[in-house]
Amino acid sequence: GGASHIWKYYLDFGENETFGQFVVSVLRDPVHTAGVIFRLEKIDYLLMLLVPLGLRPLFSKRMLFILIPSLATTLLASRRPSFDILWHYQIAIVPFMAAGAVYGAESCARFLGSLRFVAQGIDEKVKHRALVAAFAVLVCASSIIANMFYAKSPISLLFYNAKMQTYWGHL
Protein backbone atom coordinates (compact mmCIF):
# COMPACT_ATOMS: atom_id res chain seq x y z
CA GLY A 1 0.00 0.00 0.00
CA GLY A 2 3.00 2.33 0.31
CA ALA A 3 5.30 3.96 -2.19
CA SER A 4 7.54 1.76 -4.30
CA HIS A 5 11.13 1.24 -3.20
CA ILE A 6 12.24 2.20 -6.72
CA TRP A 7 11.90 5.91 -5.94
CA LYS A 8 14.78 5.62 -3.48
CA TYR A 9 17.02 5.22 -6.56
CA TYR A 10 16.12 8.75 -7.70
CA LEU A 11 16.52 10.84 -4.54
CA ASP A 12 18.15 13.69 -6.49
CA PHE A 13 14.60 14.56 -7.56
CA GLY A 14 12.95 14.46 -4.14
CA GLU A 15 10.91 11.76 -2.49
CA ASN A 16 8.32 11.11 -5.19
CA GLU A 17 5.68 8.48 -4.74
CA THR A 18 4.40 8.17 -8.29
CA PHE A 19 5.80 8.19 -11.79
CA GLY A 20 3.90 11.41 -12.54
CA GLN A 21 5.48 13.20 -9.58
CA PHE A 22 8.91 12.00 -10.70
CA VAL A 23 8.38 13.26 -14.27
CA VAL A 24 7.24 16.65 -12.93
CA SER A 25 10.36 16.80 -10.71
CA VAL A 26 12.62 16.00 -13.69
CA LEU A 27 10.96 18.54 -15.99
CA ARG A 28 10.52 21.32 -13.40
CA ASP A 29 14.24 22.12 -13.20
CA PRO A 30 16.07 21.18 -16.45
CA VAL A 31 19.37 22.65 -15.20
CA HIS A 32 19.27 20.38 -12.13
CA THR A 33 18.28 17.42 -14.33
CA ALA A 34 21.20 18.09 -16.70
CA GLY A 35 23.50 18.36 -13.68
CA VAL A 36 22.38 14.95 -12.46
CA ILE A 37 22.78 13.37 -15.91
CA PHE A 38 26.20 14.85 -16.69
CA ARG A 39 28.05 14.15 -13.45
CA LEU A 40 31.63 12.96 -13.94
CA GLU A 41 30.88 9.39 -12.86
CA LYS A 42 27.99 9.22 -15.33
CA ILE A 43 30.10 10.57 -18.18
CA ASP A 44 32.64 7.89 -17.25
CA TYR A 45 29.81 5.32 -17.32
CA LEU A 46 28.77 6.44 -20.81
CA LEU A 47 32.36 6.24 -21.99
CA MET A 48 32.61 2.70 -20.61
CA LEU A 49 29.56 1.77 -22.66
CA LEU A 50 30.46 3.64 -25.85
CA VAL A 51 34.25 3.64 -26.25
CA PRO A 52 34.63 -0.15 -26.66
CA LEU A 53 32.10 0.14 -29.49
CA GLY A 54 33.90 3.04 -31.15
CA LEU A 55 31.02 5.42 -30.27
CA ARG A 56 29.09 3.81 -33.14
CA PRO A 57 25.75 3.46 -31.27
CA LEU A 58 25.54 7.27 -31.35
CA PHE A 59 25.24 7.10 -35.14
CA SER A 60 22.20 4.81 -35.16
CA LYS A 61 18.96 6.78 -34.83
CA ARG A 62 16.81 3.67 -34.47
CA MET A 63 18.90 2.26 -31.62
CA LEU A 64 19.16 5.62 -29.86
CA PHE A 65 15.37 5.79 -29.92
CA ILE A 66 15.25 2.39 -28.21
CA LEU A 67 18.13 3.16 -25.82
CA ILE A 68 16.90 6.51 -24.52
CA PRO A 69 14.39 5.13 -21.94
CA SER A 70 16.92 2.66 -20.48
CA LEU A 71 19.70 5.23 -20.48
CA ALA A 72 17.35 7.72 -18.82
CA THR A 73 16.63 5.33 -15.95
CA THR A 74 20.35 4.85 -15.34
CA LEU A 75 21.48 8.45 -15.89
CA LEU A 76 18.76 9.96 -13.69
CA ALA A 77 19.48 7.53 -10.84
CA SER A 78 21.17 8.59 -7.62
CA ARG A 79 22.39 5.12 -6.59
CA ARG A 80 25.87 4.28 -7.91
CA PRO A 81 25.06 0.65 -8.89
CA SER A 82 22.37 1.94 -11.26
CA PHE A 83 25.00 3.55 -13.49
CA ASP A 84 27.92 1.19 -12.97
CA ILE A 85 28.65 -1.38 -15.66
CA LEU A 86 29.51 -4.01 -13.03
CA TRP A 87 25.87 -4.36 -11.95
CA HIS A 88 22.84 -5.97 -13.57
CA TYR A 89 21.07 -2.66 -14.26
CA GLN A 90 22.71 -2.50 -17.69
CA ILE A 91 21.05 -5.70 -18.92
CA ALA A 92 18.50 -3.71 -20.93
CA ILE A 93 21.17 -1.47 -22.47
CA VAL A 94 24.02 -3.74 -23.58
CA PRO A 95 22.23 -5.70 -26.35
CA PHE A 96 20.94 -2.50 -27.92
CA MET A 97 24.39 -0.91 -27.64
CA ALA A 98 25.79 -3.85 -29.60
CA ALA A 99 23.04 -3.56 -32.20
CA GLY A 100 23.58 0.20 -32.26
CA ALA A 101 27.26 -0.41 -33.04
CA VAL A 102 26.26 -2.47 -36.10
CA TYR A 103 23.65 0.00 -37.33
CA GLY A 104 25.91 2.93 -36.45
CA ALA A 105 28.70 1.48 -38.58
CA GLU A 106 26.23 1.13 -41.43
CA SER A 107 25.12 4.76 -41.06
CA CYS A 108 28.71 6.02 -40.92
CA ALA A 109 29.71 3.97 -43.96
CA ARG A 110 26.72 5.26 -45.89
CA PHE A 111 27.53 8.83 -44.90
CA LEU A 112 31.23 8.53 -45.74
CA GLY A 113 30.39 6.81 -49.01
CA SER A 114 28.10 9.67 -49.97
CA LEU A 115 30.82 12.30 -49.52
CA ARG A 116 32.19 13.29 -52.90
CA PHE A 117 35.70 14.08 -51.72
CA VAL A 118 36.22 10.64 -50.11
CA ALA A 119 38.14 8.40 -52.50
CA GLN A 120 37.05 10.37 -55.53
CA GLY A 121 37.61 8.48 -58.77
CA ILE A 122 38.14 5.13 -57.05
CA ASP A 123 36.15 2.02 -57.94
CA GLU A 124 33.12 1.45 -55.65
CA LYS A 125 34.33 -2.02 -54.58
CA VAL A 126 37.70 -0.62 -53.56
CA LYS A 127 36.02 2.25 -51.70
CA HIS A 128 33.74 -0.23 -49.92
CA ARG A 129 36.70 -2.39 -48.86
CA ALA A 130 38.53 0.70 -47.60
CA LEU A 131 35.51 1.70 -45.48
CA VAL A 132 35.24 -1.82 -44.06
CA ALA A 133 38.96 -1.78 -43.24
CA ALA A 134 38.61 1.65 -41.60
CA PHE A 135 35.79 0.39 -39.39
CA ALA A 136 37.79 -2.72 -38.50
CA VAL A 137 40.66 -0.48 -37.38
CA LEU A 138 38.19 1.70 -35.43
CA VAL A 139 36.72 -1.33 -33.65
CA CYS A 140 40.14 -2.73 -32.75
CA ALA A 141 41.54 0.64 -31.64
CA SER A 142 38.51 1.54 -29.53
CA SER A 143 38.48 -1.91 -27.91
CA ILE A 144 42.17 -1.65 -27.00
CA ILE A 145 41.76 1.90 -25.69
CA ALA A 146 38.76 0.89 -23.57
CA ASN A 147 40.71 -2.09 -22.26
CA MET A 148 43.65 0.15 -21.34
CA PHE A 149 41.47 2.48 -19.27
CA TYR A 150 38.66 0.30 -17.87
CA ALA A 151 39.41 -3.42 -17.88
CA LYS A 152 40.84 -5.88 -15.40
CA SER A 153 43.56 -7.10 -17.74
CA PRO A 154 47.35 -6.90 -17.94
CA ILE A 155 47.18 -4.24 -20.67
CA SER A 156 45.01 -2.01 -18.46
CA LEU A 157 46.57 0.94 -16.67
CA LEU A 158 44.30 0.16 -13.70
CA PHE A 159 45.73 -3.35 -13.43
CA TYR A 160 48.94 -1.94 -11.92
CA ASN A 161 47.39 0.72 -9.64
CA ALA A 162 47.34 -0.66 -6.09
CA LYS A 163 44.69 1.90 -5.05
CA MET A 164 42.13 0.53 -7.53
CA GLN A 165 39.84 -2.49 -7.14
CA THR A 166 41.17 -3.60 -10.55
CA TYR A 167 44.73 -3.99 -9.17
CA TRP A 168 46.13 -7.40 -9.97
CA GLY A 169 46.94 -8.05 -6.32
CA HIS A 170 43.25 -7.82 -5.37
CA LEU A 171 42.08 -10.37 -7.95
Short mmCIF file of the C-alpha atoms (twelve columns), coordinates in Angstrom:
data_MODEL
# 
_entry.id   MODEL 
# 
loop_
_atom_site.group_PDB 
_atom_site.id 
_atom_site.type_symbol 
_atom_site.label_atom_id 
_atom_site.label_alt_id 
_atom_site.label_comp_id 
_atom_site.label_asym_id 
_atom_site.label_seq_id 
_atom_site.Cartn_x 
_atom_site.Cartn_y 
_atom_site.Cartn_z 
_atom_site.pdbx_PDB_model_num 
ATOM 1   C CA . GLY A 1   0.000  0.000   0.000   1 
ATOM 2   C CA . GLY A 2   3.002  2.332   0.311   1 
ATOM 3   C CA . ALA A 3   5.303  3.956   -2.194  1 
ATOM 4   C CA . SER A 4   7.535  1.759   -4.303  1 
ATOM 5   C CA . HIS A 5   11.130 1.244   -3.200  1 
ATOM 6   C CA . ILE A 6   12.243 2.202   -6.716  1 
ATOM 7   C CA . TRP A 7   11.895 5.910   -5.945  1 
ATOM 8   C CA . LYS A 8   14.784 5.620   -3.477  1 
ATOM 9   C CA . TYR A 9   17.023 5.216   -6.561  1 
ATOM 10  C CA . TYR A 10  16.119 8.755   -7.698  1 
ATOM 11  C CA . LEU A 11  16.525 10.836  -4.538  1 
ATOM 12  C CA . ASP A 12  18.154 13.693  -6.486  1 
ATOM 13  C CA . PHE A 13  14.603 14.561  -7.559  1 
ATOM 14  C CA . GLY A 14  12.955 14.456  -4.144  1 
ATOM 15  C CA . GLU A 15  10.905 11.761  -2.490  1 
ATOM 16  C CA . ASN A 16  8.324  11.109  -5.186  1 
ATOM 17  C CA . GLU A 17  5.678  8.475   -4.737  1 
ATOM 18  C CA . THR A 18  4.399  8.174   -8.290  1 
ATOM 19  C CA . PHE A 19  5.800  8.187   -11.793 1 
ATOM 20  C CA . GLY A 20  3.901  11.411  -12.536 1 
ATOM 21  C CA . GLN A 21  5.484  13.199  -9.581  1 
ATOM 22  C CA . PHE A 22  8.908  12.000  -10.698 1 
ATOM 23  C CA . VAL A 23  8.382  13.260  -14.275 1 
ATOM 24  C CA . VAL A 24  7.242  16.654  -12.929 1 
ATOM 25  C CA . SER A 25  10.360 16.796  -10.709 1 
ATOM 26  C CA . VAL A 26  12.619 16.003  -13.686 1 
ATOM 27  C CA . LEU A 27  10.958 18.539  -15.986 1 
ATOM 28  C CA . ARG A 28  10.520 21.317  -13.404 1 
ATOM 29  C CA . ASP A 29  14.243 22.115  -13.198 1 
ATOM 30  C CA . PRO A 30  16.065 21.181  -16.445 1 
ATOM 31  C CA . VAL A 31  19.367 22.646  -15.197 1 
ATOM 32  C CA . HIS A 32  19.268 20.378  -12.132 1 
ATOM 33  C CA . THR A 33  18.283 17.418  -14.327 1 
ATOM 34  C CA . ALA A 34  21.198 18.091  -16.697 1 
ATOM 35  C CA . GLY A 35  23.497 18.364  -13.678 1 
ATOM 36  C CA . VAL A 36  22.377 14.950  -12.458 1 
ATOM 37  C CA . ILE A 37  22.776 13.374  -15.911 1 
ATOM 38  C CA . PHE A 38  26.199 14.853  -16.688 1 
ATOM 39  C CA . ARG A 39  28.053 14.146  -13.446 1 
ATOM 40  C CA . LEU A 40  31.627 12.961  -13.944 1 
ATOM 41  C CA . GLU A 41  30.883 9.391   -12.863 1 
ATOM 42  C CA . LYS A 42  27.987 9.220   -15.329 1 
ATOM 43  C CA . ILE A 43  30.103 10.566  -18.180 1 
ATOM 44  C CA . ASP A 44  32.639 7.887   -17.250 1 
ATOM 45  C CA . TYR A 45  29.812 5.322   -17.318 1 
ATOM 46  C CA . LEU A 46  28.767 6.444   -20.809 1 
ATOM 47  C CA . LEU A 47  32.358 6.245   -21.994 1 
ATOM 48  C CA . MET A 48  32.607 2.699   -20.612 1 
ATOM 49  C CA . LEU A 49  29.556 1.775   -22.659 1 
ATOM 50  C CA . LEU A 50  30.461 3.637   -25.853 1 
ATOM 51  C CA . VAL A 51  34.249 3.636   -26.254 1 
ATOM 52  C CA . PRO A 52  34.626 -0.151  -26.659 1 
ATOM 53  C CA . LEU A 53  32.095 0.138   -29.491 1 
ATOM 54  C CA . GLY A 54  33.897 3.037   -31.147 1 
ATOM 55  C CA . LEU A 55  31.018 5.416   -30.268 1 
ATOM 56  C CA . ARG A 56  29.094 3.808   -33.139 1 
ATOM 57  C CA . PRO A 57  25.751 3.461   -31.273 1 
ATOM 58  C CA . LEU A 58  25.542 7.269   -31.347 1 
ATOM 59  C CA . PHE A 59  25.238 7.101   -35.136 1 
ATOM 60  C CA . SER A 60  22.195 4.811   -35.157 1 
ATOM 61  C CA . LYS A 61  18.960 6.784   -34.830 1 
ATOM 62  C CA . ARG A 62  16.805 3.674   -34.469 1 
ATOM 63  C CA . MET A 63  18.901 2.260   -31.623 1 
ATOM 64  C CA . LEU A 64  19.159 5.620   -29.858 1 
ATOM 65  C CA . PHE A 65  15.368 5.795   -29.918 1 
ATOM 66  C CA . ILE A 66  15.249 2.388   -28.213 1 
ATOM 67  C CA . LEU A 67  18.129 3.158   -25.817 1 
ATOM 68  C CA . ILE A 68  16.901 6.505   -24.515 1 
ATOM 69  C CA . PRO A 69  14.391 5.131   -21.937 1 
ATOM 70  C CA . SER A 70  16.917 2.663   -20.485 1 
ATOM 71  C CA . LEU A 71  19.695 5.235   -20.477 1 
ATOM 72  C CA . ALA A 72  17.350 7.725   -18.821 1 
ATOM 73  C CA . THR A 73  16.632 5.326   -15.947 1 
ATOM 74  C CA . THR A 74  20.349 4.853   -15.336 1 
ATOM 75  C CA . LEU A 75  21.479 8.449   -15.893 1 
ATOM 76  C CA . LEU A 76  18.757 9.957   -13.688 1 
ATOM 77  C CA . ALA A 77  19.475 7.530   -10.843 1 
ATOM 78  C CA . SER A 78  21.174 8.593   -7.621  1 
ATOM 79  C CA . ARG A 79  22.392 5.117   -6.593  1 
ATOM 80  C CA . ARG A 80  25.865 4.275   -7.913  1 
ATOM 81  C CA . PRO A 81  25.065 0.654   -8.892  1 
ATOM 82  C CA . SER A 82  22.366 1.940   -11.262 1 
ATOM 83  C CA . PHE A 83  25.002 3.553   -13.494 1 
ATOM 84  C CA . ASP A 84  27.919 1.195   -12.971 1 
ATOM 85  C CA . ILE A 85  28.650 -1.385  -15.656 1 
ATOM 86  C CA . LEU A 86  29.512 -4.005  -13.029 1 
ATOM 87  C CA . TRP A 87  25.867 -4.356  -11.952 1 
ATOM 88  C CA . HIS A 88  22.839 -5.969  -13.571 1 
ATOM 89  C CA . TYR A 89  21.073 -2.658  -14.263 1 
ATOM 90  C CA . GLN A 90  22.714 -2.500  -17.691 1 
ATOM 91  C CA . ILE A 91  21.047 -5.704  -18.922 1 
ATOM 92  C CA . ALA A 92  18.499 -3.709  -20.935 1 
ATOM 93  C CA . ILE A 93  21.170 -1.469  -22.473 1 
ATOM 94  C CA . VAL A 94  24.022 -3.738  -23.576 1 
ATOM 95  C CA . PRO A 95  22.233 -5.703  -26.345 1 
ATOM 96  C CA . PHE A 96  20.937 -2.499  -27.916 1 
ATOM 97  C CA . MET A 97  24.387 -0.909  -27.639 1 
ATOM 98  C CA . ALA A 98  25.790 -3.850  -29.600 1 
ATOM 99  C CA . ALA A 99  23.035 -3.559  -32.203 1 
ATOM 100 C CA . GLY A 100 23.584 0.198   -32.264 1 
ATOM 101 C CA . ALA A 101 27.258 -0.414  -33.045 1 
ATOM 102 C CA . VAL A 102 26.263 -2.466  -36.098 1 
ATOM 103 C CA . TYR A 103 23.646 0.002   -37.332 1 
ATOM 104 C CA . GLY A 104 25.905 2.932   -36.447 1 
ATOM 105 C CA . ALA A 105 28.695 1.480   -38.580 1 
ATOM 106 C CA . GLU A 106 26.225 1.127   -41.427 1 
ATOM 107 C CA . SER A 107 25.120 4.756   -41.057 1 
ATOM 108 C CA . CYS A 108 28.709 6.018   -40.917 1 
ATOM 109 C CA . ALA A 109 29.714 3.967   -43.960 1 
ATOM 110 C CA . ARG A 110 26.718 5.260   -45.894 1 
ATOM 111 C CA . PHE A 111 27.532 8.834   -44.901 1 
ATOM 112 C CA . LEU A 112 31.228 8.534   -45.745 1 
ATOM 113 C CA . GLY A 113 30.389 6.812   -49.012 1 
ATOM 114 C CA . SER A 114 28.103 9.672   -49.967 1 
ATOM 115 C CA . LEU A 115 30.818 12.301  -49.523 1 
ATOM 116 C CA . ARG A 116 32.189 13.292  -52.897 1 
ATOM 117 C CA . PHE A 117 35.697 14.078  -51.716 1 
ATOM 118 C CA . VAL A 118 36.221 10.636  -50.110 1 
ATOM 119 C CA . ALA A 119 38.136 8.395   -52.502 1 
ATOM 120 C CA . GLN A 120 37.047 10.374  -55.534 1 
ATOM 121 C CA . GLY A 121 37.611 8.476   -58.771 1 
ATOM 122 C CA . ILE A 122 38.144 5.127   -57.046 1 
ATOM 123 C CA . ASP A 123 36.151 2.017   -57.941 1 
ATOM 124 C CA . GLU A 124 33.117 1.447   -55.655 1 
ATOM 125 C CA . LYS A 125 34.333 -2.021  -54.579 1 
ATOM 126 C CA . VAL A 126 37.703 -0.618  -53.561 1 
ATOM 127 C CA . LYS A 127 36.022 2.247   -51.703 1 
ATOM 128 C CA . HIS A 128 33.739 -0.233  -49.921 1 
ATOM 129 C CA . ARG A 129 36.704 -2.389  -48.862 1 
ATOM 130 C CA . ALA A 130 38.529 0.705   -47.599 1 
ATOM 131 C CA . LEU A 131 35.507 1.696   -45.478 1 
ATOM 132 C CA . VAL A 132 35.241 -1.825  -44.061 1 
ATOM 133 C CA . ALA A 133 38.960 -1.779  -43.239 1 
ATOM 134 C CA . ALA A 134 38.609 1.655   -41.600 1 
ATOM 135 C CA . PHE A 135 35.792 0.393   -39.389 1 
ATOM 136 C CA . ALA A 136 37.789 -2.717  -38.497 1 
ATOM 137 C CA . VAL A 137 40.657 -0.475  -37.379 1 
ATOM 138 C CA . LEU A 138 38.190 1.702   -35.428 1 
ATOM 139 C CA . VAL A 139 36.717 -1.327  -33.647 1 
ATOM 140 C CA . CYS A 140 40.142 -2.726  -32.745 1 
ATOM 141 C CA . ALA A 141 41.545 0.640   -31.636 1 
ATOM 142 C CA . SER A 142 38.513 1.536   -29.525 1 
ATOM 143 C CA . SER A 143 38.484 -1.913  -27.907 1 
ATOM 144 C CA . ILE A 144 42.170 -1.650  -27.001 1 
ATOM 145 C CA . ILE A 145 41.763 1.903   -25.694 1 
ATOM 146 C CA . ALA A 146 38.758 0.887   -23.571 1 
ATOM 147 C CA . ASN A 147 40.713 -2.089  -22.265 1 
ATOM 148 C CA . MET A 148 43.649 0.150   -21.342 1 
ATOM 149 C CA . PHE A 149 41.465 2.484   -19.270 1 
ATOM 150 C CA . TYR A 150 38.664 0.305   -17.868 1 
ATOM 151 C CA . ALA A 151 39.405 -3.423  -17.877 1 
ATOM 152 C CA . LYS A 152 40.843 -5.875  -15.396 1 
ATOM 153 C CA . SER A 153 43.556 -7.104  -17.740 1 
ATOM 154 C CA . PRO A 154 47.352 -6.904  -17.936 1 
ATOM 155 C CA . ILE A 155 47.183 -4.236  -20.666 1 
ATOM 156 C CA . SER A 156 45.007 -2.014  -18.461 1 
ATOM 157 C CA . LEU A 157 46.568 0.937   -16.668 1 
ATOM 158 C CA . LEU A 158 44.304 0.163   -13.700 1 
ATOM 159 C CA . PHE A 159 45.729 -3.346  -13.429 1 
ATOM 160 C CA . TYR A 160 48.935 -1.939  -11.921 1 
ATOM 161 C CA . ASN A 161 47.394 0.718   -9.638  1 
ATOM 162 C CA . ALA A 162 47.338 -0.664  -6.087  1 
ATOM 163 C CA . LYS A 163 44.692 1.896   -5.046  1 
ATOM 164 C CA . MET A 164 42.128 0.527   -7.528  1 
ATOM 165 C CA . GLN A 165 39.843 -2.489  -7.143  1 
ATOM 166 C CA . THR A 166 41.169 -3.603  -10.551 1 
ATOM 167 C CA . TYR A 167 44.726 -3.987  -9.166  1 
ATOM 168 C CA . TRP A 168 46.133 -7.404  -9.973  1 
ATOM 169 C CA . GLY A 169 46.938 -8.053  -6.320  1 
ATOM 170 C CA . HIS A 170 43.250 -7.823  -5.368  1 
ATOM 171 C CA . LEU A 171 42.077 -10.367 -7.952  1 
# 
